[in-house]
Every structure is written in structure tokens, then in C-alpha cells.
Amino acid sequence: MEEKYITQEGLDKLKKELERLKKEERNKIAEELREAISFGDLSENAAYDEAKENQAFLEGKIAELEKLVNAAQLIKRENNNGWIQIGSFVTLSDGNAEHCFEIVGEEEANPIEKRLSFKSPLGQALLNKPKGAQVEIITPKGVTKYKVLKID
């Protein structure tokens, strides 16, 4: 099973969502099934078919989240000794502006929140680089160069 790097905050969110799905959503679908069964003949019961589809989808999502929680490898924010690691906060310059990112696992990546996956092209280029290092990334707009200004 592949390890999934995740912060404690991210793991807590996954566990909370998993618990909600198991309790609230399962109960909701069980009620939908009871109601659909009360309509009678199941062979031509669209409400029953829909409730069964919803149940299958929910159970798939629960299984996926359980797998993710079990494979979670917590990101420990340790002393990075001046090198970019998963969990590092990085300040970069592209020559025009500064950009700050947190290097995280795939499940928590969110560009809007400035959370960059360590598997993304920029994340891969930054891993194990020291302050002052320069990296180049090929983007649809061409090559973009970044300089590492700060690592926390």
C-alpha cells in the first residue's frame, strides 16, 4: 500500500468526514431504502434502485477514505536543516513577485490555499533544495525560473 503524506489537520478532517459518512449518511440511505421498500414491488421501483445506487456510491467512498486513513503517513514538521522537505513552508521569487507555498501530500494539495503537492512539477523540483537554490519549471507558457528565498 502506497503511503499518503498528510498533515495532522488533514488527517483529522478525513477522520471526521469518514465518521460523518458512516453515521449520518448511512442512516439517511437506510431510511431511503426502507421508504422505497414500503412502495412494494422492487422489480420496477425507481426509488429503490436509486437508493441502492446511492448506497453503493457511499460504501465506495467510505472504503476509499478508510484506505486513505490507513495509509496516512503524518508529515512531521521537523528541523529541515535548511533543505526543502514535505511539510516545509517555502518562499520563492520568480523575479517579478514572491510566492509562498506549503509542500504537502497529494490529498491536501490546493493551489488556492498555497498548498503545493510534493509530486507536482514545482514540488518535485523544490524537494531537497537549499535556500538560495534556483529551479526551472516547464509550463505551458514556457520555462519559469524560481529562486528559493526562505524555508521554514
XYZ file of C-alpha atoms in Angstrom:
152
model
C 0.000 0.000 0.000
C 1.427 3.369 -1.017
C 1.960 5.798 1.852
C -0.009 9.018 1.647
C 1.678 12.014 3.237
C -0.731 14.179 5.160
C -0.707 16.782 7.924
C -2.374 16.127 11.270
C -5.010 18.705 10.325
C -5.715 16.886 7.066
C -5.914 13.506 8.789
C -8.338 14.899 11.366
C -10.565 16.226 8.548
C -10.533 12.851 6.800
C -11.441 11.020 10.008
C -14.258 13.485 10.718
C -15.646 13.065 7.193
C -15.370 9.277 7.468
C -17.262 9.299 10.765
C -19.979 11.543 9.270
C -20.412 9.255 6.283
C -20.601 6.143 8.454
C -23.139 7.580 10.862
C -25.246 10.271 9.204
C -25.131 9.280 5.540
C -25.543 5.548 6.155
C -28.592 6.261 8.320
C -30.013 8.584 5.674
C -29.641 5.952 2.946
C -31.044 3.223 5.203
C -34.141 5.390 5.667
C -34.383 5.944 1.879
C -34.210 2.162 1.368
C -36.904 1.494 3.999
C -39.178 4.040 2.366
C -38.559 2.653 -1.137
C -39.212 -0.909 0.030
C -42.513 0.224 1.521
C -43.687 1.129 -2.003
C -43.917 -2.579 -2.823
C -42.702 -4.375 -5.970
C -38.918 -3.893 -6.116
C -38.561 -5.017 -9.737
C -39.974 -1.735 -11.056
C -39.197 0.533 -8.136
C -37.106 3.516 -9.284
C -36.786 4.887 -5.737
C -35.351 1.559 -4.577
C -32.899 1.423 -7.494
C -31.749 4.967 -6.780
C -31.331 4.268 -3.051
C -29.273 1.139 -3.840
C -27.058 3.173 -6.215
C -26.591 5.834 -3.530
C -25.718 3.125 -1.021
C -23.105 1.598 -3.352
C -21.581 5.016 -4.011
C -21.455 5.807 -0.292
C -19.855 2.479 0.599
C -17.242 3.054 -2.116
C -16.446 6.481 -0.698
C -16.209 5.071 2.831
C -13.845 2.322 1.642
C -11.707 4.909 -0.177
C -11.451 7.132 2.912
C -10.655 4.161 5.167
C -7.874 3.127 2.796
C -6.525 6.677 2.799
C -6.623 6.965 6.609
C -4.878 3.600 6.983
C -2.148 4.569 4.509
C -1.630 8.029 6.018
C 1.931 8.963 6.865
C 1.902 12.051 9.072
C 4.042 14.936 7.941
C 6.264 15.883 10.827
C 7.391 19.473 10.816
C 10.945 18.925 11.932
C 14.060 20.991 11.626
C 14.675 20.908 7.891
C 18.360 21.833 8.293
C 17.900 24.381 5.525
C 16.533 21.928 2.963
C 13.031 21.773 1.489
C 11.065 18.731 2.669
C 7.416 17.671 2.740
C 5.870 19.971 5.340
C 8.201 22.906 4.600
C 6.896 26.410 4.057
C 8.803 27.914 1.141
C 9.110 31.461 -0.171
C 10.122 31.716 -3.828
C 10.834 34.540 -6.220
C 10.228 34.403 -9.951
C 11.959 37.741 -10.479
C 8.668 39.638 -10.531
C 6.945 38.563 -7.345
C 7.321 36.410 -4.261
C 5.257 33.254 -3.814
C 4.763 31.323 -0.572
C 3.803 27.652 -0.532
C 3.489 24.792 1.904
C 4.776 21.492 0.489
C 2.134 18.827 1.244
C 0.913 15.404 0.122
C -1.348 14.930 -2.880
C -4.580 14.718 -0.894
C -4.101 18.144 0.650
C -2.779 19.988 -2.398
C -4.765 23.137 -3.109
C -3.216 25.936 -5.183
C -5.795 28.458 -3.965
C -4.661 27.831 -0.380
C -0.988 27.876 -1.482
C -0.611 24.162 -0.655
C 1.615 22.512 -3.238
C 1.861 18.739 -3.758
C 5.367 17.344 -3.474
C 4.512 15.323 -6.609
C 3.634 18.374 -8.721
C 6.299 19.572 -11.175
C 7.223 22.522 -8.936
C 7.040 20.402 -5.784
C 9.356 17.789 -7.285
C 11.805 20.459 -8.410
C 11.872 22.030 -4.939
C 12.306 18.921 -2.787
C 15.741 18.661 -1.170
C 16.813 22.087 -2.397
C 18.533 24.568 -0.030
C 17.868 28.256 0.462
C 19.290 30.175 -2.495
C 18.784 27.322 -4.967
C 17.313 28.057 -8.360
C 14.870 25.750 -10.119
C 13.338 25.801 -13.575
C 9.868 24.532 -14.374
C 8.493 23.965 -17.858
C 4.968 25.348 -18.038
C 2.543 25.853 -20.937
C 3.787 29.455 -21.037
C 7.420 28.329 -21.278
C 10.206 27.955 -18.741
C 9.680 29.642 -15.370
C 12.629 30.155 -13.034
C 12.316 30.389 -9.260
C 14.819 31.205 -6.554
C 14.340 29.818 -3.037
C 14.318 32.802 -0.673
C 13.206 31.229 2.589
C 12.484 27.789 4.078
C 10.504 27.317 7.304
